[in-house]
Short mmCIF file of C-alpha atoms and ligand atoms in Angstrom, two decimals:
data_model
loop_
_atom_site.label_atom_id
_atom_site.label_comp_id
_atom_site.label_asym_id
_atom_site.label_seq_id
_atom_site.Cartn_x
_atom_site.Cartn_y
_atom_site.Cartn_z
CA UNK A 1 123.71 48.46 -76.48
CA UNK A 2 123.97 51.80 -77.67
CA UNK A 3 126.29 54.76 -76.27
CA UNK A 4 123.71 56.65 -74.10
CA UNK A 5 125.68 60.30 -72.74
CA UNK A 6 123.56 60.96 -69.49
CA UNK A 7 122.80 64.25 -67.92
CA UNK A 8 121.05 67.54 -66.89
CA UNK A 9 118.41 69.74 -68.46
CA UNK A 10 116.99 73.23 -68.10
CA UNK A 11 115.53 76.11 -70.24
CA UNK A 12 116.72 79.61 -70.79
CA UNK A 13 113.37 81.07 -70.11
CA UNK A 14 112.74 79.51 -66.33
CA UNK A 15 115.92 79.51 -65.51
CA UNK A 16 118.44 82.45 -66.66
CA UNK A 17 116.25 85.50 -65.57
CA UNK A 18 118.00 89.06 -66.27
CA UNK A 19 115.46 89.26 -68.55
CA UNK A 20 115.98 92.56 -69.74
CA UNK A 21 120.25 92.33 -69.10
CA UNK A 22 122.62 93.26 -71.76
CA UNK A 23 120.31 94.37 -74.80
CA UNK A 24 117.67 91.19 -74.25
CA UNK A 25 114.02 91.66 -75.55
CA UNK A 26 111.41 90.78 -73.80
CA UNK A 27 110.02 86.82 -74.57
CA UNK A 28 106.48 85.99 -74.08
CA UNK A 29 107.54 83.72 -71.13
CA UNK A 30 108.59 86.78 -69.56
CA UNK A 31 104.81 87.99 -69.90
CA UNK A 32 103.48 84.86 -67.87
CA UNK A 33 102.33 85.61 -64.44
CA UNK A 34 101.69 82.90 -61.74
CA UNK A 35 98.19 82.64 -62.45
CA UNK A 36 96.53 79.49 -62.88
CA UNK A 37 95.52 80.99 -65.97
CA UNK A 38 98.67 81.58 -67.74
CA UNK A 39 99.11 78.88 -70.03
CA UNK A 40 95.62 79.03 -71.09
CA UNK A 41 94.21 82.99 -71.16
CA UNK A 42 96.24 85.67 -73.67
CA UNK A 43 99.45 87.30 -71.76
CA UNK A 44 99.21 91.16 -72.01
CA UNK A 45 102.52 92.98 -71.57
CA UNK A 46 103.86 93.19 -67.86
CA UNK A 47 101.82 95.21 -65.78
CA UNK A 48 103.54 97.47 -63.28
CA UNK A 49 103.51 96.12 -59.58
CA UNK A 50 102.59 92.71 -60.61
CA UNK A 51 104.88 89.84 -60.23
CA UNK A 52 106.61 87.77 -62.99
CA UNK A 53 108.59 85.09 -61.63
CA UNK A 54 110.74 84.93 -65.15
CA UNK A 55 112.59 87.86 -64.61
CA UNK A 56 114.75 87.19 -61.80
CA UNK A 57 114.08 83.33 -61.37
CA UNK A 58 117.33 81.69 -60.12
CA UNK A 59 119.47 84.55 -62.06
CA UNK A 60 121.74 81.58 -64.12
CA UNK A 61 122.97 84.37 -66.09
CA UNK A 62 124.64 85.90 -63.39
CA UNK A 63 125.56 82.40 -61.83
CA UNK A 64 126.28 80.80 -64.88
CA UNK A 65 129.79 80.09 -63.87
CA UNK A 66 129.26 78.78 -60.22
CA UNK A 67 126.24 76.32 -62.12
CA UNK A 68 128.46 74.71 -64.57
CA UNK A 69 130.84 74.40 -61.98
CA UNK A 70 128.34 72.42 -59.80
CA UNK A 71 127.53 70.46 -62.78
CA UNK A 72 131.07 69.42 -63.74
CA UNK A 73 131.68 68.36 -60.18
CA UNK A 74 128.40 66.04 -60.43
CA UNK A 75 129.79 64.71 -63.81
CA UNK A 76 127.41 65.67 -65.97
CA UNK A 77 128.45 64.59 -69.54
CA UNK A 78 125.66 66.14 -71.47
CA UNK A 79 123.74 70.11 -70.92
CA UNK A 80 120.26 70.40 -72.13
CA UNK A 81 119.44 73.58 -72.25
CA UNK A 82 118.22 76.45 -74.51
CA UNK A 83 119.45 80.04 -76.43
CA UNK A 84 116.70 82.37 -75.64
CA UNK A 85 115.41 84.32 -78.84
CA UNK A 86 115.00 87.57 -77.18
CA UNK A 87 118.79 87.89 -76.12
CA UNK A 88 119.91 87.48 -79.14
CA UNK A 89 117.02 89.04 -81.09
CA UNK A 90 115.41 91.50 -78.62
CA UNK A 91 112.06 91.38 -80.83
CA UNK A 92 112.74 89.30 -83.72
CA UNK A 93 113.00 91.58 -86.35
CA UNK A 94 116.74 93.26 -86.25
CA UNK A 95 119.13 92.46 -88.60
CA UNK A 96 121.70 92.21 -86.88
CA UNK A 97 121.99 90.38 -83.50
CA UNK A 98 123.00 91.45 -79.80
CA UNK A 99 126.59 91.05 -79.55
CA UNK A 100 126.19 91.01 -75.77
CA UNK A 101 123.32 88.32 -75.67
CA UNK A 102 125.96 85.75 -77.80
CA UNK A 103 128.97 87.01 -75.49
CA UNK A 104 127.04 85.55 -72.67
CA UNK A 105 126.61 82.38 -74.57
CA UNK A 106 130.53 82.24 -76.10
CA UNK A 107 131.00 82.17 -72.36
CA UNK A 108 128.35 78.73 -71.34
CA UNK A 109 129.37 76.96 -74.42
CA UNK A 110 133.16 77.81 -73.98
CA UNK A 111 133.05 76.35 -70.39
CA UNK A 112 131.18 73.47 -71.17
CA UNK A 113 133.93 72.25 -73.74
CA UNK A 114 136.19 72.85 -71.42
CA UNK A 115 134.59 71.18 -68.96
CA UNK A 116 134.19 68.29 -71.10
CA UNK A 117 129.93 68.63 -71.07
CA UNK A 118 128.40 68.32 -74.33
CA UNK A 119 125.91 71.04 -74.68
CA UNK A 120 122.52 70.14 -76.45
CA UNK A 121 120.88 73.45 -76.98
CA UNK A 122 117.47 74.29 -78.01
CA UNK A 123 116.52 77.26 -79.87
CA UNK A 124 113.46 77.91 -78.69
CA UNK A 125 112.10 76.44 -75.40
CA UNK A 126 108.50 78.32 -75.10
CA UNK A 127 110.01 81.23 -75.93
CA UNK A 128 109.90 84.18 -78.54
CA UNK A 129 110.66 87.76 -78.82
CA UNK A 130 107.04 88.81 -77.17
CA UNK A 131 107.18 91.63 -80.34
CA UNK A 132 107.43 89.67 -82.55
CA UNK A 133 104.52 87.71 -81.19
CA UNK A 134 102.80 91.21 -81.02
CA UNK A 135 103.97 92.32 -84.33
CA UNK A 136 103.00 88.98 -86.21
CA UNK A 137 100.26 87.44 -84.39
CA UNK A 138 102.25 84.59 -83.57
CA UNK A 139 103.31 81.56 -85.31
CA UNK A 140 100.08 81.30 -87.68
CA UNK A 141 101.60 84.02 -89.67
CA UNK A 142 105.10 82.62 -91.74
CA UNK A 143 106.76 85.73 -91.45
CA UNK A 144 108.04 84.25 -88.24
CA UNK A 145 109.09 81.32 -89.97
CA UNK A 146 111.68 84.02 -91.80
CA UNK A 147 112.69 85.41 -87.97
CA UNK A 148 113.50 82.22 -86.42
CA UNK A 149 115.42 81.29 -89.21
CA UNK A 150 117.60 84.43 -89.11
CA UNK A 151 118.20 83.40 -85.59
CA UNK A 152 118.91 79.84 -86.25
CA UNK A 153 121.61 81.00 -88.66
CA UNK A 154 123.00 82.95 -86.60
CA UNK A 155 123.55 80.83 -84.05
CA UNK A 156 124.75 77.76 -86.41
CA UNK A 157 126.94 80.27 -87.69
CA UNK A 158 128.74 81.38 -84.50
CA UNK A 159 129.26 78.32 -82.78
CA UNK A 160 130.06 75.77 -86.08
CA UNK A 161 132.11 73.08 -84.65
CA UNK A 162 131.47 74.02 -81.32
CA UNK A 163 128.41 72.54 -80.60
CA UNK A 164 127.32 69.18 -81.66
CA UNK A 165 123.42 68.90 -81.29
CA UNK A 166 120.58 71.00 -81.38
CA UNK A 167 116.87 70.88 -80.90
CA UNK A 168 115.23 73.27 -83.05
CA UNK A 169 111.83 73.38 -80.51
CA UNK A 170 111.20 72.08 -77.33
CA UNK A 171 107.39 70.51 -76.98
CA UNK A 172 106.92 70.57 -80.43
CA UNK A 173 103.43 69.70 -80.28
CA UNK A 174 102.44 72.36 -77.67
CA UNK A 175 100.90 74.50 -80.52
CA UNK A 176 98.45 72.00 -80.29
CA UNK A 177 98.12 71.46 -76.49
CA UNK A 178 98.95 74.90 -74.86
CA UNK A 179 99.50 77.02 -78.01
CA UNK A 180 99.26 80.57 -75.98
CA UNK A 181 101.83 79.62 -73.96
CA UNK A 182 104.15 79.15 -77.67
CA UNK A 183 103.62 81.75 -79.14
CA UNK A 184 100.28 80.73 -81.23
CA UNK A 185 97.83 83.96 -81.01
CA UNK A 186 94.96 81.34 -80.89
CA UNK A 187 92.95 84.48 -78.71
CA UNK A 188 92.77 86.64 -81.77
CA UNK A 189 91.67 84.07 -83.93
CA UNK A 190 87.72 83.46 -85.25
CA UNK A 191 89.10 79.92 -85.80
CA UNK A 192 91.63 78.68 -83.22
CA UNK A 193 91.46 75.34 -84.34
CA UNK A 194 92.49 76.63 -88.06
CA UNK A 195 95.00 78.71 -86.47
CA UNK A 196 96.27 76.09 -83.93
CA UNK A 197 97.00 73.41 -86.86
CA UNK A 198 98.40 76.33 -89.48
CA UNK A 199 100.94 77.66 -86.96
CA UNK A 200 101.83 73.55 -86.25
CA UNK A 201 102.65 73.18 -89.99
CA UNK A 202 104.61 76.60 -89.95
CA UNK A 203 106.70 75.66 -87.10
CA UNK A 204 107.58 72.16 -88.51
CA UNK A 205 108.35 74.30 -91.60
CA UNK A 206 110.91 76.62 -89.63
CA UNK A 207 111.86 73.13 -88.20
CA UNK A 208 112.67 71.66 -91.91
CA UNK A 209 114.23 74.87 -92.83
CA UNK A 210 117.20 74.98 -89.77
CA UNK A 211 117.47 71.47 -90.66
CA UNK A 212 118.66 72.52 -94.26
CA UNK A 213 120.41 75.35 -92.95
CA UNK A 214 122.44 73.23 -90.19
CA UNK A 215 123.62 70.70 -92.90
CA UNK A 216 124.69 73.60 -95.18
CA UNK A 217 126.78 75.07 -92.00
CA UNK A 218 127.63 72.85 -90.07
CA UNK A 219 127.66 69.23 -91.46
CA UNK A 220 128.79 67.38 -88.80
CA UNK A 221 126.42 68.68 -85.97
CA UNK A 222 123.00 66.71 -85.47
CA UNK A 223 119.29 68.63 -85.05
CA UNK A 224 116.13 67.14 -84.04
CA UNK A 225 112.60 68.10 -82.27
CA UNK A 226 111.54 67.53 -79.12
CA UNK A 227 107.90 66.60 -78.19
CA UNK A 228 105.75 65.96 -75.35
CA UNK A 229 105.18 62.64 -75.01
CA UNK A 230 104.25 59.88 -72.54
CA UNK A 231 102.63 56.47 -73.69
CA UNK A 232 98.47 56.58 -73.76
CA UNK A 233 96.77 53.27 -72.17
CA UNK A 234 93.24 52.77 -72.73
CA UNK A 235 91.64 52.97 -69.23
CA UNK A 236 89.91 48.84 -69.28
CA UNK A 237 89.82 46.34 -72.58
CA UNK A 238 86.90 47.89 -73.53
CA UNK A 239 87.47 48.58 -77.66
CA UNK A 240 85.83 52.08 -77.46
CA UNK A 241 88.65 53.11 -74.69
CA UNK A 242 91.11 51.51 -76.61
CA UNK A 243 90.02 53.47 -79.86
CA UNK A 244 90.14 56.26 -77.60
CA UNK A 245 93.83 55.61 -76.17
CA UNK A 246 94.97 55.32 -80.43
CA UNK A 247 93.10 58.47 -80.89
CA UNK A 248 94.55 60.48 -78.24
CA UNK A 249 98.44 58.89 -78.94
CA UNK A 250 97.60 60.17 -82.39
CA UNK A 251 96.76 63.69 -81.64
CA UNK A 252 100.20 63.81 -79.59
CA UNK A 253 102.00 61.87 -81.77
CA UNK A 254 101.38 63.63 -85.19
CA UNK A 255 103.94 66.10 -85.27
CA UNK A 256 106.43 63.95 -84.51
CA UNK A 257 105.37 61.35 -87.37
CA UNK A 258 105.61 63.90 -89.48
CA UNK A 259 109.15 65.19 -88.95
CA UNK A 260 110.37 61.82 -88.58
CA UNK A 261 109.03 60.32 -91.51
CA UNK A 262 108.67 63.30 -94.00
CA UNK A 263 105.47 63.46 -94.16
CA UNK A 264 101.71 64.20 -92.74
CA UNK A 265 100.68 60.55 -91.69
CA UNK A 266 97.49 59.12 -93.70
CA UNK A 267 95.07 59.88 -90.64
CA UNK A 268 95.67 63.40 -91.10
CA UNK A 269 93.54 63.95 -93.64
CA UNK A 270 90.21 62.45 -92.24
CA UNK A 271 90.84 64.43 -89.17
CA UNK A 272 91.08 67.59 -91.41
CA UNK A 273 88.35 67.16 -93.50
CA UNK A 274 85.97 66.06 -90.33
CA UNK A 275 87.53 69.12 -88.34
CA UNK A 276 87.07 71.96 -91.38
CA UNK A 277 90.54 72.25 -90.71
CA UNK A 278 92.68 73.51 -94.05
CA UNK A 279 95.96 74.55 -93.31
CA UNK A 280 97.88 76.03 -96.10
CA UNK A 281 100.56 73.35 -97.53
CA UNK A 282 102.15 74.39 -100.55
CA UNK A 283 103.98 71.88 -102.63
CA UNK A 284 106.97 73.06 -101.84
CA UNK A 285 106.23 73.01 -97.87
CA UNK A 286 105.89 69.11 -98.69
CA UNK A 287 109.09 68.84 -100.45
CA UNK A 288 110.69 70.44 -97.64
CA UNK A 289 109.26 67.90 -94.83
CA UNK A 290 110.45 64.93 -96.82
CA UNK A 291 113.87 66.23 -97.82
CA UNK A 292 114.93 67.58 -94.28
CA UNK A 293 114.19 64.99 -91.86
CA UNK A 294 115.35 65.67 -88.37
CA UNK A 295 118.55 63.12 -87.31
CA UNK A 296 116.88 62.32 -83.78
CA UNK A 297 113.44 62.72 -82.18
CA UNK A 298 113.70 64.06 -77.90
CA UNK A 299 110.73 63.86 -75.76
CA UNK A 300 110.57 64.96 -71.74
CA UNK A 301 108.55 62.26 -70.37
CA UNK A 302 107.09 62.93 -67.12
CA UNK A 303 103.89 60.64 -67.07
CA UNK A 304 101.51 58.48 -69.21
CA UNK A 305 97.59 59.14 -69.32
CA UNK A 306 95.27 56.72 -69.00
CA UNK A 307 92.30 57.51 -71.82
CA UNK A 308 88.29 55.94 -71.66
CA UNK A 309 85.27 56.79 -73.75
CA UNK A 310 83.28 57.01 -70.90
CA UNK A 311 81.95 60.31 -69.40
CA UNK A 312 82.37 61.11 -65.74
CA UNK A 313 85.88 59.64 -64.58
CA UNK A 314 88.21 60.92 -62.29
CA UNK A 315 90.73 63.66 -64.41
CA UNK A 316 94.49 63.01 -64.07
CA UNK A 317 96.92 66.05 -64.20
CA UNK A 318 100.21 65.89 -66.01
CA UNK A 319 102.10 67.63 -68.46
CA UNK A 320 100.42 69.42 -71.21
CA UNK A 321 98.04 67.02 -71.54
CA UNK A 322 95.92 64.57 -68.47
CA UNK A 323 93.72 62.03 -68.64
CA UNK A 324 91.67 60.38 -66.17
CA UNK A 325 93.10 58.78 -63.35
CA UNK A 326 95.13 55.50 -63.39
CA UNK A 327 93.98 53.31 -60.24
CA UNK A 328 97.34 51.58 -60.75
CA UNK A 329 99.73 54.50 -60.03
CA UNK A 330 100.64 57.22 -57.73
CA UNK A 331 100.68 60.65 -58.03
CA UNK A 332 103.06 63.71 -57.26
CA UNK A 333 101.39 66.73 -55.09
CA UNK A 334 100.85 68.13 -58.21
CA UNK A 335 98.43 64.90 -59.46
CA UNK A 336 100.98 63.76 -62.28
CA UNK A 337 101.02 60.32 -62.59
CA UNK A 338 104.04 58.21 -61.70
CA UNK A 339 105.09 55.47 -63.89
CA UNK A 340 108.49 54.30 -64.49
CA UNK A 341 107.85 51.93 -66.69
CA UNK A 342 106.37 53.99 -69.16
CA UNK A 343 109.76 55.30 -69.71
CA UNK A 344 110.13 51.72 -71.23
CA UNK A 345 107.28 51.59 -72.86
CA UNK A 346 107.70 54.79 -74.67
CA UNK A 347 111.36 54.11 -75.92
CA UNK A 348 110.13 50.79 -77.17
CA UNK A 349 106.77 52.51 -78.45
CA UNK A 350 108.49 55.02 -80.02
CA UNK A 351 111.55 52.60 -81.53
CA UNK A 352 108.98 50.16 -82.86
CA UNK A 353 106.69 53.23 -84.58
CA UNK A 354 109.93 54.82 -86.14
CA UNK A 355 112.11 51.96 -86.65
CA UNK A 356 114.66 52.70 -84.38
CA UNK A 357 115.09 55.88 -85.56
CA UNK A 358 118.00 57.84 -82.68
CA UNK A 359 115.82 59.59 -80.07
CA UNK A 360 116.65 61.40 -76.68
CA UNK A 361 115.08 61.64 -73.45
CA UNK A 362 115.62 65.10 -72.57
CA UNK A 363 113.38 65.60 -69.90
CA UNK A 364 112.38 63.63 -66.98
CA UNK A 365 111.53 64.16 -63.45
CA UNK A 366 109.92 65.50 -60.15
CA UNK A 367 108.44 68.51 -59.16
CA UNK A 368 108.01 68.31 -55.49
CA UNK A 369 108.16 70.82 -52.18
CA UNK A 370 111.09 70.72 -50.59
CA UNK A 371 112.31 71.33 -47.05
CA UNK A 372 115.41 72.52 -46.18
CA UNK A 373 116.49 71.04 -42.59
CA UNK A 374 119.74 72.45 -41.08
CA UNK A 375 120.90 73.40 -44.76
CA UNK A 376 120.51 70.44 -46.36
CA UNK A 377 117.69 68.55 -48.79
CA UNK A 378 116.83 64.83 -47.91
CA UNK A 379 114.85 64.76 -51.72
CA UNK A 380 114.51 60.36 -51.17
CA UNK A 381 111.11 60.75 -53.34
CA UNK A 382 113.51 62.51 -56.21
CA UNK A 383 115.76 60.20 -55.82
CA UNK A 384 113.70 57.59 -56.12
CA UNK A 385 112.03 58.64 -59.15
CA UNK A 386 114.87 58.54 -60.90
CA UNK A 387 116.17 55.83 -59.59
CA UNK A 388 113.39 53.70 -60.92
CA UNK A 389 113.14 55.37 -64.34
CA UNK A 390 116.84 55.20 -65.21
CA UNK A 391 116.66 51.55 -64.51
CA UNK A 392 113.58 51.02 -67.45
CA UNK A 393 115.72 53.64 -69.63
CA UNK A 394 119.15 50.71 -68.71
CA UNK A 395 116.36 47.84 -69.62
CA UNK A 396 115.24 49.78 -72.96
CA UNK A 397 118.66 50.07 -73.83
CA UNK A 398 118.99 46.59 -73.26
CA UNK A 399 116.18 45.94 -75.25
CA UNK A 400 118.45 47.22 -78.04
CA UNK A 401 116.42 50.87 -78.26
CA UNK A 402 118.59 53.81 -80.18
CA UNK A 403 118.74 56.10 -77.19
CA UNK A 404 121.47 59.34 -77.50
CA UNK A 405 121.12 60.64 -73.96
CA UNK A 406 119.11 61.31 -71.48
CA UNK A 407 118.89 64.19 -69.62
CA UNK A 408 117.03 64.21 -65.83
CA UNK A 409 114.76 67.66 -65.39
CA UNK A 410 116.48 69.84 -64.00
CA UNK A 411 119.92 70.05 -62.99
CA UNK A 412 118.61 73.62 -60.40
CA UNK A 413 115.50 74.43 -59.44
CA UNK A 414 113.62 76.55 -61.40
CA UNK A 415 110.60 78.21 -62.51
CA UNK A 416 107.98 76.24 -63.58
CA UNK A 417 106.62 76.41 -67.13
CA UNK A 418 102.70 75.69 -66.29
CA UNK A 419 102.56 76.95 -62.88
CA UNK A 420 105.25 80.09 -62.66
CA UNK A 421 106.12 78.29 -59.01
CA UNK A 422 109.44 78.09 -58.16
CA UNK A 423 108.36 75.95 -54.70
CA UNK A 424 107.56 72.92 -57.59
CA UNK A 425 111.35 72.06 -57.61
CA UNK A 426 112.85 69.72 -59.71
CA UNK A 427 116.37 70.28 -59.37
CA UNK A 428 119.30 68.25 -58.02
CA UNK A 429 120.37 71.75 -56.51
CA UNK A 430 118.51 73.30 -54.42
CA UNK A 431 117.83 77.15 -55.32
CA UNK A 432 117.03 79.59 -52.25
CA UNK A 433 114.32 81.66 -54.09
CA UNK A 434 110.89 81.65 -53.25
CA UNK A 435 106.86 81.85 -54.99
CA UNK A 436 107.29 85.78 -54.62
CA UNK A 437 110.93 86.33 -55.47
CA UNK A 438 112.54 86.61 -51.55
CA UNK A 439 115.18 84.55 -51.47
CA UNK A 440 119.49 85.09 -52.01
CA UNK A 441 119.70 82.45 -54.95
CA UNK A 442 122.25 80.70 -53.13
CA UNK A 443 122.97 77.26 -54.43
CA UNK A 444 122.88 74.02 -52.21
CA UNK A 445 123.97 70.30 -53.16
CA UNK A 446 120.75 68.62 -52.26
CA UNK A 447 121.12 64.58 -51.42
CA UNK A 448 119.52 63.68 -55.28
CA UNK A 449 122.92 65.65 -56.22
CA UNK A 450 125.07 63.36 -54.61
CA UNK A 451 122.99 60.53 -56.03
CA UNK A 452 122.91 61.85 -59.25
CA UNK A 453 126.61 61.58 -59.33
CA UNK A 454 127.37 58.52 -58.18
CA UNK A 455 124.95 57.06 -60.21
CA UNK A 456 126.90 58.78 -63.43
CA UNK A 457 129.67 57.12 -62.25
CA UNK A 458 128.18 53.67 -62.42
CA UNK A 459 126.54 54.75 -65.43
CA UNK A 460 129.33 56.09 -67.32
CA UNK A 461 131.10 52.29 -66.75
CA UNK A 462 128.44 50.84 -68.25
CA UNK A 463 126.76 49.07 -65.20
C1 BGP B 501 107.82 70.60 -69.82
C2 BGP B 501 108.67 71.76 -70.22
C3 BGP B 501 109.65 72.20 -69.22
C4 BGP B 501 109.30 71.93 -67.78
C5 BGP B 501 108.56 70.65 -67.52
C6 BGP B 501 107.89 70.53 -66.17
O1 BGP B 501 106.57 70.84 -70.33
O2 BGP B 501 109.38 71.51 -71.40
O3 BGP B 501 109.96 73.51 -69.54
O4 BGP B 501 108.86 73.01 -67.11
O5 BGP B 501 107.58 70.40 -68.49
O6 BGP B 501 106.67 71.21 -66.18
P1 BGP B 501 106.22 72.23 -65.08
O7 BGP B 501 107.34 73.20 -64.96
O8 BGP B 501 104.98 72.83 -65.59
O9 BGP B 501 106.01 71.44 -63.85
#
């Protein structure tokens, strides 16, 4: 079996809040309200006297210390988290960086080591400088390609030997499924499907290109992507919901066989042509795919969708992207699908499709209400969530699957990316901060936490 390294995840964006501390810019999460609408209708600026739950949130820059303290005690050996853009380049476009924004992160990566948690950082978790966004249009145009890679050096630069794997984006293929919410101006576009599939190519090209410069900096640190992922099942053995279920996998899948093999797989081109769909490739774009693979593929798994090719079924939620419902599952209060076998599934799925190639879970988990009863969190529907899916992750691993780590979501509550709720918690600490920002932040254990370590324990000896 391979050496897994298991532990906690989170994202700059939902969870460090001071979002306009020290010299940071504003990010285009910071712009997301707690509309239902946010993920799918163009964010304005902030408007004064409305509420964005991003810029407080549970404040881990001002609790940073206290968190990785928590995190150590639970023995955490891995830290998923991400560098946001906008502290380090308020709007993208300076030469120079904030010298405050990377103190701030000297200080998380500094503990960690000393802590003895690897950190796994992503540089950009659905975030980016919202001026940039505003200046550029969003990822369609390259010049952003240029930003992010000023940025990415930057940041290989400063912390070269420090820290040992990166993740240039997280959801990679979100430009496809919930491209406002990236950073892909598909509002301002007279062809969002064009637009949606050029700014895809430039962000696997900004991918490519931190690849290169991470092996020119820093040798002997890893990189991969991260996508959105959970295994598609054809709703019956019909063959048209089968086709379906290939079709959909496809859609979600494409970015990801394209990084990891170096180039745009064969049905690409069909789906182009049939779509009107020409997104600019130069020849030198396809020379950089093939020649700077990512080392390791992550996904956050959360659910699986069931797919038909029948009209008028039941819809399933889920992340980024729902089918229709499973009759063989259960769902959170928030109608995602539970399924820990698809865990399984997907690490064998994904093994089988990319020959083993290294991959990471780097998400997984529940977001559920919970109630705090005489200061403490009985979370036994968190705990056994992850109870179940570690065990198919320990039975993939048997099955001799290439998995680096995994990483539960999320080590504190947080806010959350589609819904801008912090009440849909998924951490193993509890986070006293409410859906309109009352609350003192104060941290407490809940009974997943204690779980959570004792199952590292076992974990960590192998059992
Ligand atoms: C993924 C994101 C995370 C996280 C998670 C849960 O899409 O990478 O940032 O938020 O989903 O989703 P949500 O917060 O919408 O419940």
């Amino acid at each position: 079996m391979s050496k897994c390294m298991w532990g906690a995840a989170m994202a700059a964006g939902q969870a460090e809040g001071a979002y306009l501390t020290d010299g940071k810019g504003l990010s285009i999460f910071d712009t997301l309200d707690q509309s239902r609408e946010r993920a799918v209708k163009r964010f304005p600026a902030p408007v004064e006297g409305k509420y964005y739950p991003s810029h407080v949130g549970p404040d881990f820059y001002h609790h940073m210390e206290e968190d990785l303290k928590l995190m150590k005690e639970c023995g955490l050996e891995c830290f998923r988290t991400s560098f946001s853009w906008s502290r380090i380049f308020p709007t993208g476009m300076e030469e120079k960086p904030n010298e405050t924004g990377l103190q701030f992160y000297d200080r998380m990566i500094d503990r960690c080591l000393e802590y003895g948690i690897e950190p796994i950082i992503t540089l950009s978790h659905l975030e980016m400088p919202h001026a940039l966004f505003e200046a550029y249009g969003g990822w369609e145009d390259r010049r952003c390609i240029d930003s992010f890679l000023r940025y990415a050096v930057t940041v290989f630069d400063r912390y070269k030997g420090k820290i040992k794997y990166y993740i240039t984006f997280n959801e990679i293929n979100c430009t496809i499924h919930f491209p406002l919410i990236v950073g892909v101006g598909t509002d301002r576009s007279n062809n969002p499907l064009q637009c949606k599939y050029q700014a895809t190519h430039n962000v696997m090209i900004a991918n490519c290109l931190a690849v290169r410069e991470l092996r020119r900096i820093d040798p002997g640190a890893l990189i991969g992507a991260m996508t959105a992922y959970g295994p598609v099942y054809p709703l019956t053995p019909d063959p048209r919901d089968v086709r379906k279920a290939e079709e959909v996998e496809r859609e979600n899948l494409f970015v990801s066989d394209t990084l990891v093999r170096g180039r745009y797989p064969y049905y690409m081109e069909r789906f182009f042509r049939e779509n009107e769909i020409a997104p600019v490739i130069t020849p030198e774009d396809e020379r950089l795919l093939t020649d700077y693979r990512i080392d390791f593929l992550a996904m956050s798994y959360y659910n699986t969708n069931a797919e038909t090719a029948r009209k008028g079924n039941e819809k399933s939620g889920g992340n980024l992207f729902g089918g229709v419902k499973n009759p063989c599952l259960k769902e959170t209060e928030w109608g995602w699908q539970i399924d820990p076998l698809g865990i399984r599934i997907l690490l064998n799925r994904l093994a089988e499709r990319y020959d083993n190639f290294p991959l990471m879970i780097v998400e997984n988990g529940i977001g559920a209400r919970d109630m705090l009863t005489e200061g403490k969190i009985h979370d036994t529907y968190r705990i056994a969530y992850l109870k179940e899916h570690l065990e198919q992750v320990q039975e993939a691993l048997k099955d001799g699957v290439n998995l680096m780590a995994y990483t539960m979501w999320s080590f504190i509550d947080l806010v959350s990316a589609s819904g801008g709720q912090m009440s849909k918690r998924y951490g193993l600490v509890y986070v006293d901060r409410d859906d309109e920002g009352n609350g003192t932040n104060a941290r407490i254990r809940k009974d997943s936490f204690y779980w959570f370590s004792d199952t590292l324990k076992a974990l960590k000896k192998g059992l």
